[in-house]
C-alpha positions in Angstrom: 38.6 -12.1 9.3 35.2 -12.9 7.9 33.0 -11.0 5.3 29.9 -11.8 4.8 28.1 -9.8 1.7 24.3 -9.7 1.7 22.8 -9.3 -1.7 24.4 -8.3 -4.8 25.3 -5.2 -4.0 27.3 -5.9 -0.7 25.5 -3.8 1.1 26.4 -5.1 4.8 30.1 -6.4 5.7 30.6 -8.0 9.2 34.4 -8.9 10.4 35.8 -10.1 13.4 39.6 -8.5 13.8 41.1 -6.8 16.4 41.8 -2.8 16.4 43.2 -0.9 13.5 44.6 -3.6 11.6 40.9 -5.0 11.0 39.7 -2.0 9.9 42.7 -1.2 7.6 42.3 -4.6 5.9 38.5 -3.3 5.4 39.4 -0.3 3.6 41.3 -2.3 1.5 38.6 -4.2 0.6 36.1 -2.4 0.2 38.3 -0.2 -2.4 39.1 -3.8 -4.1 35.6 -4.1 -3.9 34.9 -0.9 -6.1 37.1 -2.2 -8.9 35.8 -5.7 -8.8 31.9 -5.2 -8.8 31.5 -1.5 -10.7 28.3 -2.8 -11.0 27.4 -2.6 -7.4 28.9 0.9 -6.8 27.7 2.0 -10.1 23.7 2.0 -10.0 23.5 3.5 -6.5 25.0 6.4 -6.2 25.6 6.3 -2.2 26.4 3.0 -0.8 26.6 2.2 2.6 28.5 0.0 4.0 27.9 -0.8 7.8 31.3 -1.6 9.7 31.2 -3.5 13.1 34.5 -3.7 14.6 34.0 -6.5 17.5 37.3 -7.1 19.9 38.1 -10.3 21.6 37.4 -7.8 25.0 34.1 -6.3 26.1 35.0 -2.9 24.2 32.6 -3.0 21.0 33.9 0.0 18.2 30.9 0.5 15.8 31.8 3.1 12.3 30.3 3.8 9.1 32.3 4.0 6.3 30.4 6.0 3.2 32.3 5.0 0.1 32.9 7.9 -2.4 33.9 6.8 -4.9 30.4 4.9 -5.8 29.2 8.6 -6.3 32.4 9.3 -8.9 31.6 6.2 -11.0 28.2 6.2 -10.8 28.4 9.7 -13.0 30.5 8.0 -15.5 28.3 5.4 -16.4 26.4 5.7 -19.4 22.5 4.6 -20.4 24.1 2.3 -22.2 26.6 0.7 -20.3 23.1 0.2 -17.6 21.4 -1.2 -20.5 23.9 -4.1 -21.1 24.2 -4.9 -17.3 19.8 -4.9 -17.0 20.0 -7.4 -20.5 22.9 -9.9 -18.9 20.8 -9.9 -15.7 17.6 -10.2 -17.4 19.4 -13.3 -19.2 20.3 -15.0 -16.3 16.6 -14.4 -15.2 16.4 -17.5 -17.5 19.2 -19.4 -16.1 18.2 -23.2 -14.7 19.6 -22.3 -11.9 17.3 -20.8 -9.3 20.5 -19.4 -7.3 21.3 -17.8 -10.5 18.0 -16.6 -11.1 17.4 -15.1 -8.0 21.1 -13.1 -7.8 19.5 -11.5 -11.1 16.2 -11.1 -10.2 17.7 -9.5 -6.4 19.6 -6.9 -8.5 16.9 -5.8 -10.6 14.5 -5.6 -7.6 17.8 -3.4 -6.0 18.0 -1.3 -9.4 14.5 -0.6 -9.8 13.3 0.1 -6.4 14.1 4.1 -5.5 15.4 4.9 -9.7 12.7 6.1 -12.1 15.3 6.3 -15.1 16.3 2.3 -14.3 13.1 1.5 -14.2 12.2 2.9 -17.8 15.4 1.8 -19.0 14.3 -2.3 -17.5 10.6 -2.1 -19.0 12.0 -0.7 -22.6 14.0 -3.9 -22.7 12.7 -6.5 -24.9 10.9 -9.0 -23.2 11.4 -8.1 -19.9 7.9 -7.4 -18.6 6.9 -11.0 -19.7 9.5 -12.4 -18.5 8.8 -11.1 -15.1 5.2 -12.1 -15.3 6.0 -15.6 -16.5 8.6 -16.2 -13.2 5.4 -15.1 -11.3 4.3 -18.8 -11.6 7.5 -20.2 -11.0 7.0 -22.9 -8.7 9.3 -21.0 -5.7 8.0 -18.9 -3.6 11.1 -16.9 -3.7 11.4 -15.9 -7.3 7.7 -15.4 -7.8 8.2 -12.5 -5.1 11.4 -10.7 -6.6 9.2 -11.2 -9.9 6.5 -9.3 -7.8 8.9 -6.9 -6.6 10.0 -5.6 -10.0 7.0 -5.1 -11.6 5.5 -3.3 -8.5 8.6 -1.0 -8.6 7.9 -0.5 -12.6 4.8 0.3 -11.7 5.7 3.7 -9.5 6.6 5.2 -13.0 3.2 7.0 -13.6 4.2 6.5 -17.9 4.1 2.7 -17.0 1.1 2.0 -15.4 -1.3 1.9 -19.0 1.2 -0.5 -20.3 1.8 -2.8 -17.2 -2.3 -3.1 -16.2 -2.8 -5.9 -19.5 -5.6 -7.8 -19.0 -2.8 -10.7 -18.6 -1.5 -9.3 -15.8 -4.7 -8.6 -14.3 -5.7 -12.1 -14.3 -2.5 -13.6 -13.1 -2.9 -11.1 -9.7 -6.4 -12.5 -9.7 -5.1 -15.8 -9.1 -2.2 -14.3 -7.3 -5.0 -13.3 -4.8 -7.4 -16.5 -5.0 -4.8 -18.6 -4.4 -1.1 -17.2 -2.9 2.0 -19.6 -2.8 2.7 -17.2 0.2 1.7 -14.0 2.4 4.2 -12.1 0.8 2.7 -12.6 -2.8 -0.7 -11.7 -1.8 0.5 -8.8 -0.2 2.8 -7.5 -3.4 0.1 -8.8 -6.2 -2.7 -7.0 -3.5 0.1 -3.6 -3.6 0.6 -3.8 -7.1 -3.3 -3.9 -7.9 -3.1 -0.4 -5.6 -0.9 0.9 -7.7 -1.7 0.3 -11.2 -5.4 1.4 -10.0 -4.4 4.9 -9.7 -4.3 5.8 -12.9 -8.0 6.8 -14.0 -7.5 5.0 -17.1 -6.8 1.1 -15.5 -9.7 1.4 -12.7 -12.4 0.4 -15.4 -10.2 -2.7 -16.5 -10.6 -4.2 -12.7 -14.0 -4.6 -12.7 -14.6 -6.3 -16.0 -11.8 -9.0 -15.1 -13.8 -9.6 -11.7 -11.1 -8.1 -9.3 -13.4 -6.2 -7.4 -15.4 -9.5 -6.5 -12.2 -11.2 -5.7 -11.2 -8.6 -3.3 -14.1 -8.1 -1.8 -14.2 -12.1 -0.6 -10.7 -12.1 0.2 -11.3 -9.8 2.9 -14.6 -11.2 4.3 -11.9 -14.1 4.9 -8.5 -12.1 5.6 -7.5 -11.7 8.7 -3.9 -12.0 8.1 -1.0 -9.7 6.9 -2.3 -9.0 3.8 -6.0 -7.8 4.7 -4.7 -3.8 4.4 -3.2 -4.4 1.2 -6.7 -5.9 0.1 -8.4 -3.1 1.4 -5.7 -0.5 -0.2 -6.8 -1.9 -3.4 -10.1 -1.9 -3.0 -10.5 1.5 -1.8 -8.6 2.6 -4.8 -10.5 1.0 -7.5 -14.0 2.1 -5.8 -13.2 5.6 -6.6 -14.7 4.4 -10.5 -18.8 4.4 -10.1 -19.1 1.5 -11.7 -16.9 -0.4 -9.8 -18.7 0.9 -6.5 -21.8 -1.1 -7.7 -19.9 -3.7 -8.3 -18.6 -3.9 -4.5 -22.0 -3.2 -3.5 -23.4 -6.6 -5.3 -20.6 -8.2 -4.0 -22.0 -7.7 -0.6 -18.8 -4.7 0.2 -21.0 -3.0 2.7 -21.4 -5.8 5.5 -18.2 -7.5 5.2 -16.5 -3.7 5.6 -18.3 -3.4 8.9 -17.5 -6.6 10.4 -13.9 -5.5 9.7 -14.7 -1.9 11.7 -16.1 -3.8 14.3 -13.5 -6.6 14.3 -10.7 -5.9 16.5 -8.1 -6.5 13.9 -6.6 -3.1 14.2 -7.6 0.2 13.8 -5.7 0.8 10.5 -7.9 -1.9 8.7 -11.2 -0.1 10.4 -10.3 3.7 9.0 -9.2 2.0 5.7 -13.0 0.1 5.7 -14.6 3.5 7.1 -13.4 5.2 4.2 -14.4 3.0 1.6 -17.8 2.7 2.7 -17.8 6.3 2.5 -16.9 6.4 -1.0 -19.4 3.6 -1.7 -22.2 6.7 -0.2 -21.7 9.0 -2.4 -23.8 6.4 -5.2 -27.3 5.4 -4.6 -26.5 2.5 -4.4 -23.8 1.7 -2.1 -25.8 4.4 0.2 -28.8 2.7 0.1 -27.3 -0.6 1.3 -25.6 1.1 4.5 -29.6 2.6 5.3 -30.9 -0.7 4.9 -28.5 -1.6 7.8 -29.8 -2.9 10.9 -28.5 -0.3 13.3 -26.3 1.5 11.1 -26.2 5.1 13.2 -25.7 3.0 16.4 -22.3 1.3 15.0 -21.5 4.8 13.8 -21.9 6.1 16.8 -19.7 3.8 18.3 -17.2 4.7 16.3 -17.5 8.7 17.0 -16.7 7.1 20.9 -13.9 5.3 20.9 -12.2 4.8 17.7 -9.2 6.3 16.2 -9.5 9.3 14.3 -9.1 8.4 10.9 -12.3 5.9 11.6 -13.7 8.5 12.9 -13.7 11.0 10.2 -14.9 8.2 8.4 -18.1 7.4 10.1 -18.9 11.4 10.0 -18.4 11.1 6.3 -21.2 8.1 6.5 -23.4 9.8 8.7 -23.1 13.3 6.7 -24.4 11.1 3.5 -27.2 9.3 5.5 -28.4 12.4 7.3 -28.7 14.5 3.8 -30.7 11.9 2.3 -32.7 10.5 4.8 -34.5 12.4 7.7 -35.5 9.1 9.4 -31.9 8.5 10.1 -31.5 11.8 11.9 -34.4 11.1 14.2 -32.7 7.8 14.7 -29.4 9.9 16.0 -31.6 12.1 18.3 -32.9 9.1 20.3 -29.1 8.6 21.4 -28.9 11.3 24.3 -25.2 11.3 23.9 -25.3 12.1 20.3 -25.1 15.5 20.2 -22.4 15.5 23.2 -20.0 13.4 20.8 -20.5 15.7 17.6 -19.7 18.7 20.1 -16.0 16.6 21.4 -15.1 15.8 18.1 -16.1 19.9 16.4 -13.8 20.8 18.8 -10.8 18.0 19.7 -10.8 15.8 16.5 -8.6 16.7 12.9 -9.8 19.7 10.8 -12.4 17.1 8.4 -13.5 16.1 11.6 -14.4 18.7 12.7 -16.0 20.3 9.3 -18.2 16.9 9.3 -19.6 17.4 13.2 -20.1 21.1 12.2 -22.5 20.3 9.6 -24.2 17.0 11.5 -24.8 19.4 14.4 -26.4 21.4 11.9 -28.8 18.6 10.6 -29.5 17.8 14.3 -30.3 21.1 15.5 -32.4 22.0 12.1 -34.4 18.7 13.0 -34.7 19.4 16.6 -36.1 23.1 15.6 -38.5 21.4 13.3 -40.0 18.9 15.9 -40.2 22.3 18.8 -42.2 23.7 15.9 -44.4 21.0 15.4 -45.0 20.4 19.2 -45.6 24.1 19.5 -47.7 25.1 16.7 -51.4 24.6 17.1 -51.7 23.0 13.5 -50.1 20.3 14.3 -51.4 18.8 17.4 
């Protein structure tokens, strides 16, 4: 019999044994595990062991065992016991052994993944957050990633976002975006920024610390797996007007339009257009879009052939442009298929896209009626 226990919680067990004998041995081992490793079983109320019985013949049997005893034991564990277990894990993160550090960090990441109460207990433990922030500077990419994972988990609690977003943390996250040790660290750092920026009180901090400019620069040269995370962070941060100004001055408009025109992925194009729509709410962003060569044609191409999320973003941008600049309306009317595209979107688009298409149609019709009136009235001849 071969038993392999992954992570500290022993989530998956694979073994080789024939027939019911192997099944009985596994049950005995699971019962023993519940006694010997109570911390694993009490942290998660519902531990699922996936069991694969492999016979020497061609027959394969699959079954799953749900350990109800884990649920029972979890109900009996007090907050004080859990706090002691967390403290023990936290002390192990300072061990000289990288293996011990990784095991402790994996456990802390595991227990904070789905439980708000566990996150609060960990955050309240003396020195916990500074320890994780310090470990993000480790020479081990794995230690960095696990530490960032824990910080991200903690940030999911709304009441912890403000305390986590201190200047030291933000500057550290900035450096991990500028010089990531691995693709995972860049993704997690961006995701953590996005999570912290969801609290309105934190948004201005990212403007002061230069995060906006760093994100724009990273997006301009980023075609890797972190691109979506970077865009999502920028989308959250620019909801604050001051950060919109910083983004525009950092060249966000041409950078985002370049992402839209690339073929990297529809989700990237859709998020970029959503950000452009946010920038267009304010004069500086709108003026930058007006000055963009062939902006109406670019948005028309999106309406013709991109995903619905992208079409919604393009329709929002055109609405902002039409509302402030009649020359954009006249530019749109030069395209023979513009009205047809809008009509199709108003019927087959999403609810948001249909609403924007209807408003754009009204703008086009109003301009067409005005032109017709001017052509027929003697005063304008």
